[in-house]
Coordinates of N, CA and C (backbone and C1' of nucleotides) in Angstrom, one line a residue:
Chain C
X607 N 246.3 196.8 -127.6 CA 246.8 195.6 -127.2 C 246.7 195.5 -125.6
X608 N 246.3 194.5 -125.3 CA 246.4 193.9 -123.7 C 247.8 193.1 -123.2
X609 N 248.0 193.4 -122.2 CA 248.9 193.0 -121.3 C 248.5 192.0 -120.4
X610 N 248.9 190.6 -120.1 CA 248.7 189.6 -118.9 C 249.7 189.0 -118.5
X611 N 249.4 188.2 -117.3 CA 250.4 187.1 -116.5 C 249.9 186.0 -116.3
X612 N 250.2 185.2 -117.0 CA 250.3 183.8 -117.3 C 250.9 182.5 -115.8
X613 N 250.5 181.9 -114.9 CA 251.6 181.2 -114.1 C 251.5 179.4 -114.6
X614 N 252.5 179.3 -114.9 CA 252.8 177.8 -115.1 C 253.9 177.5 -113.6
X615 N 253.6 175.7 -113.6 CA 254.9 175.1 -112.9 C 256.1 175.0 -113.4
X616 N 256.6 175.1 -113.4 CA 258.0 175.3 -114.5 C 258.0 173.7 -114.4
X617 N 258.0 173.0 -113.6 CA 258.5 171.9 -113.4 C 257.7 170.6 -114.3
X618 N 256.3 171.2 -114.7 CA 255.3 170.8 -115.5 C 255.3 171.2 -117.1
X619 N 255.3 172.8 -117.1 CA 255.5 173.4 -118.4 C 255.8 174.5 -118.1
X620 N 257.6 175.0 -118.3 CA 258.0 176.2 -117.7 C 258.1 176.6 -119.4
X621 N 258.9 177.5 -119.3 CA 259.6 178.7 -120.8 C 260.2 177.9 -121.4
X622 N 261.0 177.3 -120.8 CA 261.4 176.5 -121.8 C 260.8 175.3 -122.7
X623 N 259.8 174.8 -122.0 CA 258.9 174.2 -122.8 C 258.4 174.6 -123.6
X624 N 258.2 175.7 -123.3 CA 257.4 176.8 -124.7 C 258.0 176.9 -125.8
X625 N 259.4 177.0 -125.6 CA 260.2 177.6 -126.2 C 260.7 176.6 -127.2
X626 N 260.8 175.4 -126.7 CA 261.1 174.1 -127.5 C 259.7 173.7 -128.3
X627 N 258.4 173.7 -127.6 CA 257.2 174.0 -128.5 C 257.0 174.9 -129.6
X628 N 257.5 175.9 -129.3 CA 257.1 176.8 -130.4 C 255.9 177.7 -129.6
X629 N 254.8 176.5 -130.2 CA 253.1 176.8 -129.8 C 252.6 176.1 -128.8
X630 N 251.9 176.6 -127.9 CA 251.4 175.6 -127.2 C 249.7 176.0 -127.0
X631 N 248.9 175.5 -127.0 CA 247.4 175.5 -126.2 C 247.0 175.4 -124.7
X632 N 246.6 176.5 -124.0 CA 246.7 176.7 -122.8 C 245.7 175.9 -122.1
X633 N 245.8 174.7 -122.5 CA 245.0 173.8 -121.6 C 244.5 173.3 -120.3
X634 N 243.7 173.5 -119.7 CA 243.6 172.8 -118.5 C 243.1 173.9 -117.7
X635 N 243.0 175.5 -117.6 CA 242.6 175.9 -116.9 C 241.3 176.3 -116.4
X636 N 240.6 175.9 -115.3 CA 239.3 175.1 -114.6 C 239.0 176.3 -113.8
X637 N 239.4 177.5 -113.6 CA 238.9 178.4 -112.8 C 238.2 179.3 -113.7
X638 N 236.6 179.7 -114.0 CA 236.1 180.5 -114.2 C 236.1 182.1 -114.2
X639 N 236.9 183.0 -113.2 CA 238.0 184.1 -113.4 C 239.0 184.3 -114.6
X640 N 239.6 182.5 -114.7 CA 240.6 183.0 -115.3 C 240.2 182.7 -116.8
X641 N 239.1 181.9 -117.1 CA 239.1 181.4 -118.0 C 237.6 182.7 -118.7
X642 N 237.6 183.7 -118.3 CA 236.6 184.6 -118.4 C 238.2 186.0 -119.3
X643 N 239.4 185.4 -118.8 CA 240.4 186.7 -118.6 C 240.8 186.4 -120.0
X644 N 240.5 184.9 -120.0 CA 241.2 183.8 -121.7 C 240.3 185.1 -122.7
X645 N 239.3 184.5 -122.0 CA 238.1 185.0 -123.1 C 238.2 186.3 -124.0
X646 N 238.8 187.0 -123.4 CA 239.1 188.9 -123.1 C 240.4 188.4 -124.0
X647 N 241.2 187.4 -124.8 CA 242.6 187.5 -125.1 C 242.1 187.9 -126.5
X648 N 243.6 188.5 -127.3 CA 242.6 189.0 -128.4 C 244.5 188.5 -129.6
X649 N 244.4 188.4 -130.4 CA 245.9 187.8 -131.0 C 246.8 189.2 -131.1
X650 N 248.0 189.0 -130.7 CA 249.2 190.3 -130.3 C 249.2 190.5 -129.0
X651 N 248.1 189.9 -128.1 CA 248.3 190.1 -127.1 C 249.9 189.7 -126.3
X652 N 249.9 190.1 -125.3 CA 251.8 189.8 -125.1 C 250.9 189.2 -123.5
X653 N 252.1 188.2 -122.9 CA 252.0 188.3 -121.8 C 253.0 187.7 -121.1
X654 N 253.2 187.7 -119.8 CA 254.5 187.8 -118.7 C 253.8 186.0 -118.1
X655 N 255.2 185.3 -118.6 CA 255.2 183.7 -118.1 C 256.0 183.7 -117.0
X656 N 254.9 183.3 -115.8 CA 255.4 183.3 -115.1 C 255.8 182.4 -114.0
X657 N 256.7 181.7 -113.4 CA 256.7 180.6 -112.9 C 256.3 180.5 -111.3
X658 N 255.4 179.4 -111.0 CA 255.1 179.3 -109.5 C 255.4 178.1 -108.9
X659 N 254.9 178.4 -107.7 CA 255.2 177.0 -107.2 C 257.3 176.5 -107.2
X660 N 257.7 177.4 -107.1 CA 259.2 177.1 -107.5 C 259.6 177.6 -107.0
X661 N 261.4 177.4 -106.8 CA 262.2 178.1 -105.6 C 263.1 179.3 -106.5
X662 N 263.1 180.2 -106.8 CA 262.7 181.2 -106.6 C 261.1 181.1 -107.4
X663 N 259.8 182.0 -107.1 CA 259.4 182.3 -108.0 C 259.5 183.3 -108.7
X664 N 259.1 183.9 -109.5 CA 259.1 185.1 -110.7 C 258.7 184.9 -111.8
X665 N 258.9 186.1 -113.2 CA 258.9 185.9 -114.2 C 260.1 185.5 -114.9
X666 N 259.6 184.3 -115.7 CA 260.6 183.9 -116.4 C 261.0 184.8 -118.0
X667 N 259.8 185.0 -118.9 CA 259.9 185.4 -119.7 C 258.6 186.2 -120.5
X668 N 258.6 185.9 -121.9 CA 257.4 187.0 -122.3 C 256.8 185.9 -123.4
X669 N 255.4 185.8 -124.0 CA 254.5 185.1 -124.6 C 253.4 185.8 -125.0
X670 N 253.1 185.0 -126.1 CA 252.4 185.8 -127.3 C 251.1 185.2 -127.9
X671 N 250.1 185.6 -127.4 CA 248.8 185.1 -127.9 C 249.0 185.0 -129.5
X672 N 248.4 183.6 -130.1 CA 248.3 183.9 -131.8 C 247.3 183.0 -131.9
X673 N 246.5 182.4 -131.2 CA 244.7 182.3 -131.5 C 243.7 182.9 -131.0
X674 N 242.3 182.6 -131.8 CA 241.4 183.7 -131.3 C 241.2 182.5 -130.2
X675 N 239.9 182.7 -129.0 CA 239.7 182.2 -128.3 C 238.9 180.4 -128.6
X676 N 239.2 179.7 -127.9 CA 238.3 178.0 -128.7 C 238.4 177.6 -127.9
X677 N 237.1 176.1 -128.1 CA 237.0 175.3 -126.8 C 238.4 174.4 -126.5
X678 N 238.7 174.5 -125.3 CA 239.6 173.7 -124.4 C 239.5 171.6 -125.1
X679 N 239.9 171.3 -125.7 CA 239.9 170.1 -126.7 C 239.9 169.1 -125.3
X680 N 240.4 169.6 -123.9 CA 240.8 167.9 -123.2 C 240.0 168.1 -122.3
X681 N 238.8 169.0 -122.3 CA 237.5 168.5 -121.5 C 236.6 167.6 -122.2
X682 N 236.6 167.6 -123.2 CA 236.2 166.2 -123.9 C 236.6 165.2 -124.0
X683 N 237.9 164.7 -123.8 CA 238.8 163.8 -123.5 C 239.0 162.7 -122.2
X684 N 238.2 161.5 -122.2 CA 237.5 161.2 -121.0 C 239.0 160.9 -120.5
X685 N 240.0 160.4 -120.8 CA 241.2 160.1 -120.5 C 242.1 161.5 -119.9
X686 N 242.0 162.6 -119.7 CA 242.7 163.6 -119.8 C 242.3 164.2 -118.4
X687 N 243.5 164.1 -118.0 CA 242.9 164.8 -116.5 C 242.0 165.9 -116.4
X688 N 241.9 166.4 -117.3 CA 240.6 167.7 -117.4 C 239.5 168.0 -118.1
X689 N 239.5 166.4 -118.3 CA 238.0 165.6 -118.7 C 237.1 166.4 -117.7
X690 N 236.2 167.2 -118.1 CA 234.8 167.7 -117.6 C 233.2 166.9 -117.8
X691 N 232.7 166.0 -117.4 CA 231.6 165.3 -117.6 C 230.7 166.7 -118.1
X692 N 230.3 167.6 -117.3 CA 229.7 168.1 -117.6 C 229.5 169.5 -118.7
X693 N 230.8 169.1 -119.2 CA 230.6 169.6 -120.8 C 230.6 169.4 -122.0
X694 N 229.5 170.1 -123.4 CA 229.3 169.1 -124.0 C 229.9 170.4 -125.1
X695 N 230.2 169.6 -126.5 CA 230.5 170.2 -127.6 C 230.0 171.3 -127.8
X696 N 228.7 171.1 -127.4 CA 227.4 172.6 -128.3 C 227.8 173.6 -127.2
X697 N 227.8 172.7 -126.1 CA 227.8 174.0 -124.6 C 229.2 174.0 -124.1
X698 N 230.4 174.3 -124.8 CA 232.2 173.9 -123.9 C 232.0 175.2 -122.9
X699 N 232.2 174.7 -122.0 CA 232.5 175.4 -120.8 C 233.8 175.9 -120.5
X700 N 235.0 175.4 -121.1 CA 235.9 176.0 -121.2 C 236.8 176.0 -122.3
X701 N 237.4 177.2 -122.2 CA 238.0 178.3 -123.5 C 239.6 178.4 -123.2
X702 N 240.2 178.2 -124.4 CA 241.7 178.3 -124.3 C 242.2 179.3 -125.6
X703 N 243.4 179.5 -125.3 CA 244.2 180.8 -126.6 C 245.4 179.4 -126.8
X704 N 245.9 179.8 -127.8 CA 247.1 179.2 -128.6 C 248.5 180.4 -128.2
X705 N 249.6 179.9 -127.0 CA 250.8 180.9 -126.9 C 251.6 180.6 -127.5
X706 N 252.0 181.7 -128.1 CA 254.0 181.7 -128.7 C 254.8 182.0 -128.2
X707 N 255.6 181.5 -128.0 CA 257.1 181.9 -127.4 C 257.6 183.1 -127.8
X708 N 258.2 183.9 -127.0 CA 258.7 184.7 -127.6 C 259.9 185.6 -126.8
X709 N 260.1 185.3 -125.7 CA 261.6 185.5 -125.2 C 261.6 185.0 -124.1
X710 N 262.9 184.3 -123.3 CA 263.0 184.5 -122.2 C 264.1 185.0 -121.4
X711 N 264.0 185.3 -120.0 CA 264.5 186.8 -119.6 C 265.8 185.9 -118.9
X712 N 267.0 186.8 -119.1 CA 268.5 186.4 -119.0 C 268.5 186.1 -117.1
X713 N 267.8 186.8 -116.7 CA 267.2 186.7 -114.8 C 266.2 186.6 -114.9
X714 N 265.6 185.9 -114.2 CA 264.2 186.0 -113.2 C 264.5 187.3 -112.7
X715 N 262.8 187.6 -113.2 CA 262.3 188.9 -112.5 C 261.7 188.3 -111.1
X716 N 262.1 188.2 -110.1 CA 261.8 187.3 -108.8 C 260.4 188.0 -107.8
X717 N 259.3 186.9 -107.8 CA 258.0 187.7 -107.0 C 258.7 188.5 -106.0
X718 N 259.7 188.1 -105.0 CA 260.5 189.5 -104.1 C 260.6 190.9 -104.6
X719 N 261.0 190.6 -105.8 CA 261.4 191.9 -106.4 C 260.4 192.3 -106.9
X720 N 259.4 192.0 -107.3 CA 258.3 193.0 -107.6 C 257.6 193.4 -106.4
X721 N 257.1 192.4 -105.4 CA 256.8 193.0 -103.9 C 257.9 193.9 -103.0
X722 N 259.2 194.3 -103.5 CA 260.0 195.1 -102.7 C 259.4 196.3 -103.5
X723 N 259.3 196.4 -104.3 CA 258.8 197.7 -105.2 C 257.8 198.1 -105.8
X724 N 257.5 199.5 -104.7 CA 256.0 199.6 -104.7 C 255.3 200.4 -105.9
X725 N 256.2 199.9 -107.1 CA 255.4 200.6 -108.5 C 254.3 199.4 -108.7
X726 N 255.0 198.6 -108.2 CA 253.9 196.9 -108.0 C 253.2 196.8 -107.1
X727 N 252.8 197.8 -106.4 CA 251.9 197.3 -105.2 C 250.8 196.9 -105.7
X728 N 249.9 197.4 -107.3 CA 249.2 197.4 -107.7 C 248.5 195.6 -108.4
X729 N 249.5 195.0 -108.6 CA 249.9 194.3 -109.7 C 249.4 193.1 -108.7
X730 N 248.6 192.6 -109.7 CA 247.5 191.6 -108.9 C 248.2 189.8 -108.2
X731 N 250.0 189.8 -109.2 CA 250.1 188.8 -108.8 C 251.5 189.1 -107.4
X732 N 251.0 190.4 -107.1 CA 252.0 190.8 -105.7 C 250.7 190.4 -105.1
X733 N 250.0 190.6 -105.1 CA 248.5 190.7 -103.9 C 248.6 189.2 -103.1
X734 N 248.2 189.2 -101.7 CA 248.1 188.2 -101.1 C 247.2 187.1 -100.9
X735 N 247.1 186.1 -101.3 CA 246.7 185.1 -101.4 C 245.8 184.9 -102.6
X736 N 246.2 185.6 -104.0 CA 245.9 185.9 -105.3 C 246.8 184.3 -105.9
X737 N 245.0 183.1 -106.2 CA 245.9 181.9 -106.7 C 245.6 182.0 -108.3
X738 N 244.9 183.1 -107.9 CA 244.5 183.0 -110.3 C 245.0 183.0 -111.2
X739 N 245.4 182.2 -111.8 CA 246.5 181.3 -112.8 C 246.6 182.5 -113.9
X740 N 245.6 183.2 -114.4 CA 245.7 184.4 -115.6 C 245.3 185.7 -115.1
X741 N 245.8 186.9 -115.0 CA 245.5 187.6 -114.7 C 245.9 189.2 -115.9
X742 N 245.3 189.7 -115.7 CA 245.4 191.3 -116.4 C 246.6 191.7 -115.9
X743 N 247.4 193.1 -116.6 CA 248.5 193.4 -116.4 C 248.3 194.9 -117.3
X744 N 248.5 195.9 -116.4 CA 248.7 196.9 -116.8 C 250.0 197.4 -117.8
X745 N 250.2 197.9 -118.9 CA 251.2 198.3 -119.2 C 252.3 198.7 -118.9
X746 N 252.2 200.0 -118.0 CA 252.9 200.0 -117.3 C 254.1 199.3 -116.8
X747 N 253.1 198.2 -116.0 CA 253.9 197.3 -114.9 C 254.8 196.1 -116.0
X748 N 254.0 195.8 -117.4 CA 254.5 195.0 -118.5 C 255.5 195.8 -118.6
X749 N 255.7 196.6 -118.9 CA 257.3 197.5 -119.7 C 257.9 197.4 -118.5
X750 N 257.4 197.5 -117.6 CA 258.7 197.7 -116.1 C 259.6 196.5 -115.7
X751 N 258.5 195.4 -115.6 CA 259.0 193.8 -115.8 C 259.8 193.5 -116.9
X752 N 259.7 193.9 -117.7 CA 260.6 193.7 -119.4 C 262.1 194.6 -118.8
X753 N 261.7 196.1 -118.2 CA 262.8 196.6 -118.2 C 264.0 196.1 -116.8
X754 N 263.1 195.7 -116.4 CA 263.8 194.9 -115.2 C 264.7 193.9 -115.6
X755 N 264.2 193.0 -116.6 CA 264.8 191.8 -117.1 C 265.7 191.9 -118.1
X756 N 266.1 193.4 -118.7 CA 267.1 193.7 -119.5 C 266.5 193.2 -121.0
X757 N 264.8 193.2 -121.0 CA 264.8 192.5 -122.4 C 264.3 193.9 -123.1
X758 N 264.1 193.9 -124.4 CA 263.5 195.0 -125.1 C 262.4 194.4 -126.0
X759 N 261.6 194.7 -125.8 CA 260.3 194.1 -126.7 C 259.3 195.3 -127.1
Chain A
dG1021 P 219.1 183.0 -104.9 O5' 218.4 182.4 -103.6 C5' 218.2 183.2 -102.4 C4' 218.9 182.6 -101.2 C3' 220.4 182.9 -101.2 O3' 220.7 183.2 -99.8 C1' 220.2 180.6 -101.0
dC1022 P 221.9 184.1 -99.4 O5' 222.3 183.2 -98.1 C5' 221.4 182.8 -97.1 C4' 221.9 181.6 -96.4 C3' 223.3 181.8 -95.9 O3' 223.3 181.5 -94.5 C1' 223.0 179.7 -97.0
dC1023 P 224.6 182.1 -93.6 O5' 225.5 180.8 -93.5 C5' 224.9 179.6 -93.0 C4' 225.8 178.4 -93.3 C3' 227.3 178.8 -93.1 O3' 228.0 177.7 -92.5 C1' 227.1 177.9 -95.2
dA1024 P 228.8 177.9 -91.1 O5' 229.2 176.4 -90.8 C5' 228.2 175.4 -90.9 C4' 228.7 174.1 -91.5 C3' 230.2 173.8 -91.1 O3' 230.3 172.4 -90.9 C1' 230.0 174.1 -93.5
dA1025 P 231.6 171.7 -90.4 O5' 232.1 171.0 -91.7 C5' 231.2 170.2 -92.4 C4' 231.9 169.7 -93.7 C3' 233.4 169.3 -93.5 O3' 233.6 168.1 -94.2 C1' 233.2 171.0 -95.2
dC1026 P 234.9 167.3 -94.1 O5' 235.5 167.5 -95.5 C5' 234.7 167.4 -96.6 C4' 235.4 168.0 -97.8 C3' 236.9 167.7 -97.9 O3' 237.1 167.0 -99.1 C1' 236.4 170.0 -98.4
dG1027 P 238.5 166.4 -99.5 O5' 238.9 167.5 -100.7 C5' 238.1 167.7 -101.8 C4' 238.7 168.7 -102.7 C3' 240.2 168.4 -102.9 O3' 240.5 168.6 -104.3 C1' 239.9 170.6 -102.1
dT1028 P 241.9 168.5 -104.9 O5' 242.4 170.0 -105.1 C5' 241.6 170.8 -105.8 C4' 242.2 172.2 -105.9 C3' 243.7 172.1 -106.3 O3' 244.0 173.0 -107.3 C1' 243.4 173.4 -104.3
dT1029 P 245.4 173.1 -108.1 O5' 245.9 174.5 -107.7 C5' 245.0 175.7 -107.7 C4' 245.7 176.8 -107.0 C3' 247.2 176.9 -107.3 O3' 247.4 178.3 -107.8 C1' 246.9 176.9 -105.0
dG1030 P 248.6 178.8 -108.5 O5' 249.6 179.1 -107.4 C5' 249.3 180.2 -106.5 C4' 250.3 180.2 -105.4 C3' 251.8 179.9 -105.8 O3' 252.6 180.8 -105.2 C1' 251.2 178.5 -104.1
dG1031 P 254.0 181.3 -105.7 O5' 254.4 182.2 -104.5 C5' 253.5 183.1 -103.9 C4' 253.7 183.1 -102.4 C3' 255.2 183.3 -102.0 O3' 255.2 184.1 -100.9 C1' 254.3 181.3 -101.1
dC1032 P 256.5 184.9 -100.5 O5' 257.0 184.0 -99.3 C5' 256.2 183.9 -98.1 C4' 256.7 182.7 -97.3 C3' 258.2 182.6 -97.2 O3' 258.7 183.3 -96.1 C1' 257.1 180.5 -97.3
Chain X
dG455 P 256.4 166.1 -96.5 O5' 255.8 166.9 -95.3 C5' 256.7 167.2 -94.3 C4' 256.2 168.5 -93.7 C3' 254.7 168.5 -93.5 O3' 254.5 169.2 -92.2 C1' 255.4 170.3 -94.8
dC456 P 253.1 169.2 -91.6 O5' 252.9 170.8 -91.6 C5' 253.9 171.7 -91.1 C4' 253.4 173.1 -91.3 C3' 251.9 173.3 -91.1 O3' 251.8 174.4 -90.2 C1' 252.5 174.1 -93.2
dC457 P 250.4 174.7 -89.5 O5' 249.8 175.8 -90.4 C5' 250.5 177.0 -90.7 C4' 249.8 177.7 -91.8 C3' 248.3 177.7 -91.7 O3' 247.8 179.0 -92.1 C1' 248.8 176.9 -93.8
dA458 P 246.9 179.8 -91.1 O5' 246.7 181.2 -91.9 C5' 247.8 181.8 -92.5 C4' 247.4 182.4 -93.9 C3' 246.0 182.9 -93.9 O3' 246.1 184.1 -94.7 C1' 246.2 181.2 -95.5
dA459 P 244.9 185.0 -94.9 O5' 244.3 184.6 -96.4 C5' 245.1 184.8 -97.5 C4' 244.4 184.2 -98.7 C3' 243.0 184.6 -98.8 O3' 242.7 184.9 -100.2 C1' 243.2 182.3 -98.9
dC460 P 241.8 186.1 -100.6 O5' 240.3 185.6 -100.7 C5' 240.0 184.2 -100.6 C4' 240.3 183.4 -101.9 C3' 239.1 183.1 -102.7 O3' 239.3 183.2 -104.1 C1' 240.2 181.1 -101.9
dG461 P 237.9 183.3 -105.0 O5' 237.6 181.7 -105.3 C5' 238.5 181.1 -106.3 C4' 237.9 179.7 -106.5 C3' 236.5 179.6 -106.9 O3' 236.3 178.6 -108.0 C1' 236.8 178.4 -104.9
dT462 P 235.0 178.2 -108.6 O5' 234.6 176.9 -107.8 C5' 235.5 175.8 -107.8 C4' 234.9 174.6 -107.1 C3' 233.5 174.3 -107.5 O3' 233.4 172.9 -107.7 C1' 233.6 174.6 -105.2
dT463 P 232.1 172.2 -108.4 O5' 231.5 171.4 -107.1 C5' 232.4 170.7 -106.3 C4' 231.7 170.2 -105.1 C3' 230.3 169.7 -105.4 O3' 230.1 168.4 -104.9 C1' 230.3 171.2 -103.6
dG464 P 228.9 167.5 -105.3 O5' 228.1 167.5 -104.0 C5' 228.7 167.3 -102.7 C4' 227.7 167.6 -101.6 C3' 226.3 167.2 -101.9 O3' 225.6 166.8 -100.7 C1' 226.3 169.5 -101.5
dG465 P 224.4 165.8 -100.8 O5' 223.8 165.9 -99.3 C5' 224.7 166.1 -98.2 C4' 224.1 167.0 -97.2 C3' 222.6 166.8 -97.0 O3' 222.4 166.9 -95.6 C1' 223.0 169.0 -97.6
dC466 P 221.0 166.3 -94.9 O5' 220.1 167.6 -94.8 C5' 220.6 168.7 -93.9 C4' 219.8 169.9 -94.2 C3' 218.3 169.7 -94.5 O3' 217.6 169.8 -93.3 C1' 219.4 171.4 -95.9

DNA sequence: GCCAACGTTGGC
DNA sequence: GCCAACGTTGGC
């Protein structure tokens, strides 16, 4: 099983949105990095939701791949802000997973706190000027963030 | 294929 | 609101 970090605006679609969804389809992501990282998602995967753009940021909670990889449905959607002209059915250029909800953490695990502690130096969303919305996550650093947050998963 | 200009992300 | 760090676009 793989480990990642997921960043939403909370203010757009934070944990709790999820959480009241249930399921959600990870729509909209236009960077080719990250959408190469979708690709690599496999179902059980677990991953750290994480909130940006917000006052504090951090992790909010934890989320659960439960589709295999499929085309992104609202680049075909001329109406949808992530309408892509230049993709077509036969050739979708971009790929999305289906998340599940699956806890969220009693504190924010706060980006401070992972950059005060250098078990995280490693951990790609301490790195500076790192904007890529999905990223890989070592084990490790997944159980450490979980144990940080008092959750048990 | 280079690179300047532009747009976006996201912490601060 | 600022701006660093990227990614993308388009002229050449």
């Amino acid at each position: 099983m793989d480990h990642w970090l997921i960043k939403s605006e909370p203010d757009v679609f934070g944990i709790d949105h999820l959480k009241k969804a249930g399921r959600e389809p990870w729509s909209g992501v236009r960077n080719y990095q990250a959408r190469n990282f979708m690709k690599e998602m496999k179902i059980g995967d677990l991953a750290l939701f994480y909130h940006s753009s917000t006052q504090p940021p951090g992790v909010a909670g934890i989320a659960k791949v439960v589709s295999k990889t499929y085309p992104d449905p609202t680049q075909f959607q001329k109406k949808s802000e992530y309408f892509d002209p230049k993709s077509t059915e036969e050739k979708p250029r971009w790929w999305l997973v289906d998340f599940e909800y699956v806890a969220t953490f009693t504190d924010l695990v706060k980006l401070e706190a992972l950059k005060a502690d250098p078990f995280f130096n490693d951990m790609i969303v301490c790195k500076k000027g790192t904007r890529l919305s999905i990223t890989p996550v070592e084990a490790a650093h997944f159980k450490r963030v979980c144990k940080l947050a008092g959750c048990k998963i």
